[in-house]
Amino acid sequence: MTRTSDTLSLSLRLKDATHTIHEDLDRGIMAQGLFSSADNYRNFVQLQYQFHRDINGLYSHADLVETIPDLAIRNRFALVHQDMRDLGLPLPDAQNPVEAKDASTAIGWLYVAEGSKLGANFLTKLAEKLGFTETFGARHLAADPGGRGPSWNAFKSAIDHAGFDPALAVTGARAAFLRVKTYLNAPNASLNTPA
């Protein structure tokens, strides 16, 4: 039985609309062996730094803060920044901030970032095998204080009842996955190149 998009909540629409690109990205991360060695893991942290740097401003988007009161504390940029320092990685000069002025597109980007915290449970275990923990080198993979499941469910509930434009949200989510995929396929492309 096929679900019609009119009856789906926003979070389910986003999940359905990004399923293929999400799986493709997950396969790409594992295919590149980013958790097979400490050096490869450093590439993963650089990828994470670039993505979270790009979306950092969305966590203070005025319309979204009204919808998701704990939005600011969900932001992992400071944690991945510290992971870069833990690993002795240079901070890139390049900037590529997401320019999502409308809340619906912005929420699509944040849907990808917030959803990735669920998968981080598995990635945390892989990072620990390499000697990185939630207090050194893998801080950004740690669960939110309330736990992964409750945090994700609260985020989904907030966006499902906020009246965002589904088409714009899907556009934002797809763009977010494509941005991560771009960084995955060219891990150092924007590390030292001015925007």
Backbone as CSV, one residue per row, in Angstrom:
resi,resn,N_x,N_y,N_z,CA_x,CA_y,CA_z,C_x,C_y,C_z
1,MET,0.836,-1.184,0.000,0.000,0.000,0.000,0.883,1.250,0.000
2,THR,0.680,2.120,-0.941,1.482,3.322,-1.070,0.836,4.462,-0.295
3,ARG,1.648,5.159,0.484,1.136,6.303,1.231,1.107,7.514,0.314
4,THR,0.063,8.292,0.419,0.021,9.526,-0.362,0.679,10.623,0.439
5,SER,1.349,11.526,-0.264,2.109,12.551,0.448,1.213,13.498,1.233
6,ASP,-0.092,13.632,0.844,-0.971,14.541,1.584,-1.237,14.062,3.012
7,THR,-1.162,12.763,3.240,-1.495,12.238,4.555,-0.269,12.076,5.453
8,LEU,0.902,12.297,4.916,2.124,12.102,5.692,2.483,13.340,6.501
9,SER,3.030,13.113,7.676,3.592,14.209,8.456,4.829,14.722,7.714
10,LEU,5.279,15.911,8.066,6.455,16.465,7.404,7.668,15.559,7.583
11,SER,7.878,15.049,8.785,9.056,14.209,9.013,9.014,12.954,8.148
12,LEU,7.830,12.367,7.957,7.735,11.186,7.085,7.898,11.564,5.618
13,ARG,7.406,12.709,5.229,7.615,13.171,3.846,9.104,13.341,3.580
14,LEU,9.788,13.951,4.535,11.229,14.157,4.376,11.965,12.818,4.313
15,LYS,11.562,11.891,5.161,12.200,10.574,5.155,11.998,9.881,3.806
16,ASP,10.762,9.899,3.304,10.472,9.258,2.022,11.214,9.934,0.869
17,ALA,11.226,11.258,0.879,11.811,12.011,-0.233,13.333,11.927,-0.280
18,THR,13.958,11.591,0.851,15.427,11.562,0.890,15.983,10.157,1.111
19,HIS,15.119,9.165,1.102,15.545,7.794,1.412,16.717,7.345,0.536
20,THR,16.600,7.523,-0.763,17.623,7.026,-1.688,18.953,7.755,-1.503
21,ILE,18.903,9.079,-1.442,20.149,9.833,-1.303,20.789,9.592,0.066
22,HIS,19.965,9.371,1.083,20.475,9.069,2.418,21.220,7.733,2.416
23,GLU,20.607,6.714,1.836,21.269,5.406,1.770,22.554,5.477,0.960
24,ASP,22.524,6.227,-0.126,23.702,6.386,-0.969,24.847,7.034,-0.186
25,LEU,24.526,8.044,0.606,25.537,8.708,1.423,26.095,7.763,2.479
26,ASP,25.226,7.017,3.150,25.687,6.055,4.158,26.636,5.029,3.544
27,ARG,26.273,4.526,2.366,27.148,3.558,1.675,28.491,4.190,1.327
28,GLY,28.458,5.448,0.899,29.694,6.144,0.543,30.624,6.313,1.734
29,ILE,30.051,6.649,2.883,30.862,6.821,4.094,31.537,5.506,4.466
30,MET,30.782,4.412,4.404,31.359,3.119,4.769,32.339,2.636,3.687
31,ALA,32.034,2.910,2.422,32.913,2.475,1.323,34.279,3.159,1.399
32,GLN,34.308,4.376,1.891,35.586,5.082,2.003,36.359,4.692,3.255
33,GLY,35.762,3.816,4.062,36.471,3.310,5.232,36.822,4.397,6.238
34,LEU,35.920,5.342,6.434,36.228,6.467,7.314,36.367,6.075,8.779
35,PHE,35.964,4.861,9.106,36.126,4.379,10.483,37.073,3.180,10.539
36,SER,37.904,3.036,9.505,38.822,1.897,9.455,40.198,2.213,10.035
37,SER,40.503,3.495,10.216,41.788,3.882,10.803,41.650,5.281,11.398
38,ALA,42.597,5.625,12.264,42.576,6.955,12.872,42.725,8.042,11.813
39,ASP,43.571,7.820,10.821,43.752,8.822,9.761,42.472,9.014,8.961
40,ASN,41.804,7.916,8.620,40.550,8.032,7.875,39.468,8.703,8.719
41,TYR,39.476,8.417,10.003,38.501,9.054,10.892,38.705,10.574,10.903
42,ARG,39.953,11.011,10.810,40.218,12.451,10.742,39.523,13.070,9.527
43,ASN,39.496,12.337,8.413,38.777,12.830,7.233,37.283,12.962,7.522
44,PHE,36.743,12.008,8.286,35.329,12.074,8.661,35.057,13.318,9.508
45,VAL,35.927,13.587,10.468,35.738,14.752,11.336,35.838,16.034,10.515
46,GLN,36.745,16.077,9.541,36.839,17.253,8.673,35.546,17.448,7.882
47,LEU,34.993,16.363,7.373,33.712,16.424,6.658,32.628,16.981,7.579
48,GLN,32.583,16.450,8.794,31.587,16.892,9.768,31.769,18.374,10.102
49,TYR,33.032,18.780,10.246,33.307,20.179,10.555,32.752,21.073,9.443
50,GLN,33.038,20.711,8.207,32.594,21.534,7.080,31.066,21.650,7.049
51,PHE,30.368,20.534,7.219,28.909,20.560,7.167,28.330,21.375,8.327
52,HIS,28.816,21.124,9.534,28.263,21.821,10.700,28.650,23.299,10.712
53,ARG,29.801,23.626,10.143,30.157,25.037,9.966,29.143,25.706,9.036
54,ASP,28.792,25.012,7.964,27.881,25.575,6.967,26.475,25.820,7.530
55,ILE,26.016,24.946,8.428,24.647,25.066,8.954,24.597,25.754,10.314
56,ASN,25.724,26.169,10.834,25.794,26.763,12.169,24.769,27.884,12.356
57,GLY,24.652,28.766,11.389,23.741,29.898,11.499,22.274,29.511,11.552
58,LEU,21.935,28.331,11.017,20.533,27.913,11.006,20.010,27.630,12.415
59,TYR,20.907,27.334,13.333,20.488,27.042,14.711,20.076,28.306,15.475
60,SER,20.249,29.464,14.849,19.765,30.707,15.473,18.749,31.400,14.564
61,HIS,18.220,30.675,13.588,17.198,31.206,12.674,15.982,31.607,13.505
62,ALA,15.596,32.879,13.429,14.552,33.423,14.314,13.252,32.625,14.279
63,ASP,12.768,32.280,13.088,11.503,31.536,12.990,11.622,30.128,13.555
64,LEU,12.797,29.521,13.407,12.964,28.148,13.892,13.110,28.091,15.409
65,VAL,13.724,29.111,15.982,13.885,29.152,17.440,12.516,29.225,18.114
66,GLU,11.564,29.893,17.462,10.204,29.954,18.017,9.539,28.577,17.975
67,THR,9.824,27.799,16.935,9.216,26.477,16.766,9.888,25.427,17.628
68,ILE,11.214,25.519,17.756,12.001,24.524,18.494,12.807,25.272,19.559
69,PRO,12.232,25.437,20.750,12.863,26.266,21.781,14.282,25.839,22.167
70,ASP,14.597,24.539,22.081,15.937,24.086,22.470,16.883,24.007,21.274
71,LEU,16.560,24.710,20.196,17.334,24.597,18.960,18.803,24.934,19.173
72,ALA,19.100,25.990,19.886,20.494,26.420,20.061,21.352,25.344,20.719
73,ILE,20.798,24.635,21.715,21.621,23.624,22.402,21.735,22.330,21.596
74,ARG,20.985,22.207,20.516,21.103,21.049,19.633,22.304,21.173,18.691
75,ASN,22.812,22.369,18.525,23.888,22.666,17.587,25.182,21.959,18.016
76,ARG,25.766,21.183,17.098,26.989,20.431,17.409,28.264,21.078,16.894
77,PHE,28.160,22.288,16.340,29.343,22.884,15.734,30.478,23.068,16.739
78,ALA,30.171,23.550,17.934,31.224,23.747,18.945,31.898,22.420,19.303
79,LEU,31.118,21.339,19.319,31.687,20.019,19.652,32.612,19.509,18.548
80,VAL,32.194,19.657,17.307,33.051,19.176,16.214,34.274,20.086,16.079
81,HIS,34.117,21.348,16.420,35.252,22.278,16.452,36.285,21.781,17.467
82,GLN,35.804,21.370,18.644,36.711,20.833,19.667,37.333,19.520,19.212
83,ASP,36.570,18.683,18.511,37.131,17.438,17.977,38.274,17.727,17.005
84,MET,38.119,18.760,16.187,39.197,19.142,15.265,40.446,19.495,16.070
85,ARG,40.274,20.228,17.138,41.419,20.598,17.987,42.018,19.364,18.663
86,ASP,41.151,18.474,19.162,41.634,17.240,19.792,42.542,16.461,18.841
87,LEU,42.156,16.437,17.572,42.863,15.644,16.578,44.008,16.406,15.912
88,GLY,44.229,17.636,16.330,45.321,18.432,15.767,45.091,18.829,14.321
89,LEU,43.831,18.960,13.932,43.510,19.310,12.548,43.398,20.818,12.397
90,PRO,43.939,21.366,11.314,43.832,22.813,11.107,42.394,23.201,10.784
91,LEU,41.982,24.336,11.288,40.647,24.832,10.985,40.686,25.539,9.636
92,PRO,39.771,25.178,8.741,39.789,25.781,7.410,39.386,27.244,7.430
93,ASP,39.947,27.986,6.496,39.589,29.394,6.347,38.304,29.550,5.547
94,ALA,38.035,28.600,4.668,36.897,28.713,3.747,35.582,28.745,4.509
95,GLN,34.627,29.482,3.965,33.281,29.555,4.524,32.289,29.230,3.415
96,ASN,31.247,28.499,3.741,30.212,28.187,2.763,28.866,28.100,3.487
97,PRO,28.456,29.187,4.169,27.235,29.113,4.978,25.990,28.893,4.134
98,VAL,25.065,28.142,4.694,23.789,27.899,4.036,22.967,29.174,4.121
99,GLU,22.492,29.622,2.973,21.662,30.830,2.908,20.205,30.399,2.764
100,ALA,19.593,29.954,3.828,18.188,29.530,3.803,17.386,30.538,4.613
101,LYS,16.914,31.559,3.921,16.192,32.611,4.634,14.811,32.154,5.092
102,ASP,14.157,31.304,4.277,12.826,30.850,4.692,12.967,29.658,5.637
103,ALA,12.092,29.614,6.603,12.159,28.599,7.657,11.950,27.185,7.113
104,SER,11.139,27.031,6.085,10.846,25.686,5.573,12.077,25.042,4.949
105,THR,12.828,25.802,4.148,14.061,25.264,3.567,15.075,24.983,4.666
106,ALA,15.182,25.911,5.609,16.131,25.743,6.713,15.822,24.492,7.527
107,ILE,14.538,24.215,7.749,14.192,23.043,8.569,14.560,21.755,7.840
108,GLY,14.543,21.779,6.508,14.998,20.614,5.749,16.470,20.318,6.006
109,TRP,17.282,21.361,6.028,18.707,21.195,6.345,18.879,20.642,7.759
110,LEU,18.139,21.205,8.705,18.297,20.765,10.094,17.730,19.367,10.323
111,TYR,16.752,18.977,9.528,16.231,17.606,9.599,17.380,16.613,9.360
112,VAL,18.225,16.908,8.398,19.352,16.018,8.082,20.351,15.998,9.238
113,ALA,20.671,17.175,9.759,21.633,17.251,10.866,21.115,16.546,12.111
114,GLU,19.851,16.793,12.453,19.280,16.195,13.659,19.090,14.692,13.499
115,GLY,18.683,14.266,12.323,18.502,12.837,12.072,19.802,12.058,12.134
116,SER,20.896,12.724,11.781,22.189,12.032,11.793,22.616,11.641,13.201
117,LYS,22.009,12.270,14.203,22.359,11.926,15.584,21.928,10.506,15.938
118,LEU,20.889,10.001,15.268,20.469,8.616,15.529,21.536,7.640,15.046
119,GLY,22.019,7.861,13.825,23.070,7.007,13.272,24.382,7.139,14.016
120,ALA,24.552,8.258,14.696,25.797,8.481,15.434,25.976,7.485,16.570
121,ASN,24.899,6.860,17.011,25.008,5.831,18.045,25.923,4.703,17.562
122,PHE,25.716,4.267,16.327,26.540,3.223,15.713,27.957,3.748,15.467
123,LEU,28.066,4.980,14.980,29.375,5.549,14.663,30.219,5.753,15.919
124,THR,29.569,6.060,17.034,30.299,6.225,18.299,31.055,4.949,18.656
125,LYS,30.403,3.818,18.456,31.051,2.534,18.765,32.256,2.296,17.862
126,LEU,32.135,2.668,16.585,33.265,2.509,15.655,34.409,3.447,16.032
127,ALA,34.071,4.675,16.431,35.097,5.640,16.825,35.822,5.180,18.082
128,GLU,35.081,4.572,19.011,35.702,4.086,20.254,36.743,3.017,19.970
129,LYS,36.507,2.196,18.962,37.492,1.165,18.592,38.801,1.791,18.113
130,LEU,38.726,3.039,17.648,39.922,3.751,17.184,40.536,4.599,18.293
131,GLY,39.917,4.592,19.477,40.445,5.338,20.607,39.835,6.713,20.807
132,PHE,38.758,7.021,20.087,38.107,8.331,20.217,36.805,8.180,20.997
133,THR,36.562,9.131,21.875,35.419,9.024,22.787,34.592,10.301,22.782
134,GLU,33.543,10.286,23.566,32.675,11.456,23.692,33.343,12.587,24.480
135,THR,34.553,12.332,24.978,35.306,13.389,25.655,36.608,13.718,24.936
136,PHE,36.896,12.992,23.848,38.105,13.284,23.072,37.940,12.785,21.635
137,GLY,37.857,13.700,20.716,37.869,13.366,19.300,36.549,12.943,18.693
138,ALA,35.593,12.536,19.528,34.280,12.123,19.015,33.165,12.781,19.824
139,ARG,33.435,13.973,20.299,32.455,14.709,21.106,31.155,14.932,20.342
140,HIS,31.288,15.256,19.053,30.095,15.604,18.262,29.203,14.405,17.980
141,LEU,29.680,13.197,18.266,28.864,12.000,18.075,28.054,11.648,19.321
142,ALA,28.281,12.360,20.407,27.567,12.073,21.661,26.077,12.379,21.523
143,ALA,25.286,11.681,22.311,23.836,11.909,22.318,23.517,13.244,22.976
144,ASP,22.393,13.833,22.590,21.896,15.020,23.291,21.626,14.628,24.744
145,PRO,21.632,15.579,25.674,21.446,15.263,27.089,20.216,14.409,27.398
146,GLY,19.123,14.615,26.682,17.908,13.849,26.943,17.874,12.469,26.310
147,GLY,18.908,12.126,25.538,18.948,10.837,24.857,18.600,10.977,23.381
148,ARG,19.114,10.064,22.572,18.918,10.152,21.117,17.447,10.053,20.713
149,GLY,16.776,9.022,21.185,15.386,8.805,20.793,14.470,9.943,21.213
150,PRO,14.465,10.310,22.493,13.598,11.407,22.922,13.899,12.726,22.206
151,SER,15.166,13.013,21.980,15.539,14.253,21.302,15.012,14.265,19.867
152,TRP,15.180,13.152,19.161,14.706,13.044,17.780,13.181,13.128,17.725
153,ASN,12.513,12.443,18.624,11.046,12.467,18.638,10.515,13.876,18.928
154,ALA,11.169,14.607,19.824,10.753,15.976,20.128,10.945,16.875,18.903
155,PHE,12.051,16.684,18.198,12.306,17.479,16.987,11.243,17.174,15.931
156,LYS,10.977,15.896,15.691,9.972,15.522,14.689,8.601,16.084,15.051
157,SER,8.219,15.976,16.307,6.918,16.483,16.741,6.814,17.984,16.488
158,ALA,7.887,18.707,16.790,7.879,20.163,16.594,7.722,20.516,15.113
159,ILE,8.457,19.846,14.234,8.372,20.220,12.817,7.080,19.710,12.175
160,ASP,6.555,18.604,12.694,5.314,18.052,12.127,4.108,18.939,12.402
161,HIS,4.174,19.754,13.425,3.032,20.587,13.816,3.256,22.076,13.580
162,ALA,4.306,22.423,12.809,4.657,23.837,12.662,4.143,24.480,11.376
163,GLY,3.628,23.696,10.452,3.094,24.269,9.214,4.128,24.668,8.188
164,PHE,5.297,24.028,8.202,6.314,24.311,7.191,5.846,23.848,5.814
165,ASP,6.354,24.484,4.774,6.048,24.105,3.399,6.820,22.823,3.068
166,PRO,6.108,21.712,2.817,6.795,20.436,2.594,7.739,20.452,1.394
167,ALA,7.347,21.099,0.305,8.203,21.110,-0.890,9.517,21.834,-0.611
168,LEU,9.449,22.962,0.084,10.678,23.691,0.416,11.533,22.912,1.409
169,ALA,10.891,22.259,2.362,11.639,21.458,3.339,12.369,20.318,2.648
170,VAL,11.705,19.663,1.695,12.344,18.574,0.941,13.524,19.117,0.145
171,THR,13.354,20.292,-0.465,14.454,20.907,-1.202,15.653,21.127,-0.286
172,GLY,15.400,21.631,0.920,16.475,21.857,1.881,17.151,20.574,2.314
173,ALA,16.360,19.544,2.590,16.929,18.266,3.038,17.780,17.634,1.940
174,ARG,17.291,17.655,0.711,18.080,17.083,-0.394,19.380,17.860,-0.586
175,ALA,19.296,19.181,-0.482,20.505,20.000,-0.614,21.510,19.670,0.488
176,ALA,21.017,19.411,1.688,21.903,19.068,2.806,22.625,17.754,2.540
177,PHE,21.887,16.741,2.108,22.534,15.462,1.802,23.551,15.621,0.677
178,LEU,23.222,16.411,-0.338,24.155,16.632,-1.444,25.402,17.379,-0.982
179,ARG,25.239,18.313,-0.050,26.400,19.038,0.480,27.350,18.076,1.190
180,VAL,26.792,17.202,2.026,27.642,16.233,2.729,28.319,15.312,1.715
181,LYS,27.576,14.884,0.707,28.135,13.996,-0.316,29.276,14.678,-1.070
182,THR,29.121,15.968,-1.337,30.188,16.727,-2.000,31.444,16.735,-1.139
183,TYR,31.288,16.979,0.162,32.444,16.976,1.057,33.046,15.580,1.184
184,LEU,32.213,14.561,1.129,32.712,13.190,1.202,33.563,12.861,-0.016
185,ASN,33.114,13.272,-1.186,33.809,12.935,-2.422,35.036,13.797,-2.683
186,ALA,35.123,14.931,-2.018,36.295,15.810,-2.148,36.620,16.351,-0.766
187,PRO,37.100,15.477,0.137,37.215,15.822,1.548,38.011,17.076,1.868
188,ASN,39.013,17.388,1.067,39.831,18.553,1.402,39.607,19.704,0.435
189,ALA,38.589,19.594,-0.406,38.388,20.595,-1.445,38.177,21.988,-0.894
190,SER,37.484,22.111,0.230,37.195,23.466,0.720,37.943,23.789,2.006
191,LEU,38.900,22.966,2.370,39.582,23.208,3.645,40.440,24.471,3.606
192,ASN,41.095,24.727,2.478,41.976,25.878,2.429,41.662,26.811,1.268
193,THR,40.527,26.611,0.652,40.155,27.437,-0.492,39.177,28.510,-0.047
194,PRO,39.472,29.762,-0.279,38.516,30.810,0.099,37.212,30.649,-0.659
195,ALA,36.113,31.018,0.009,34.788,30.894,-0.621,34.611,31.967,-1.677
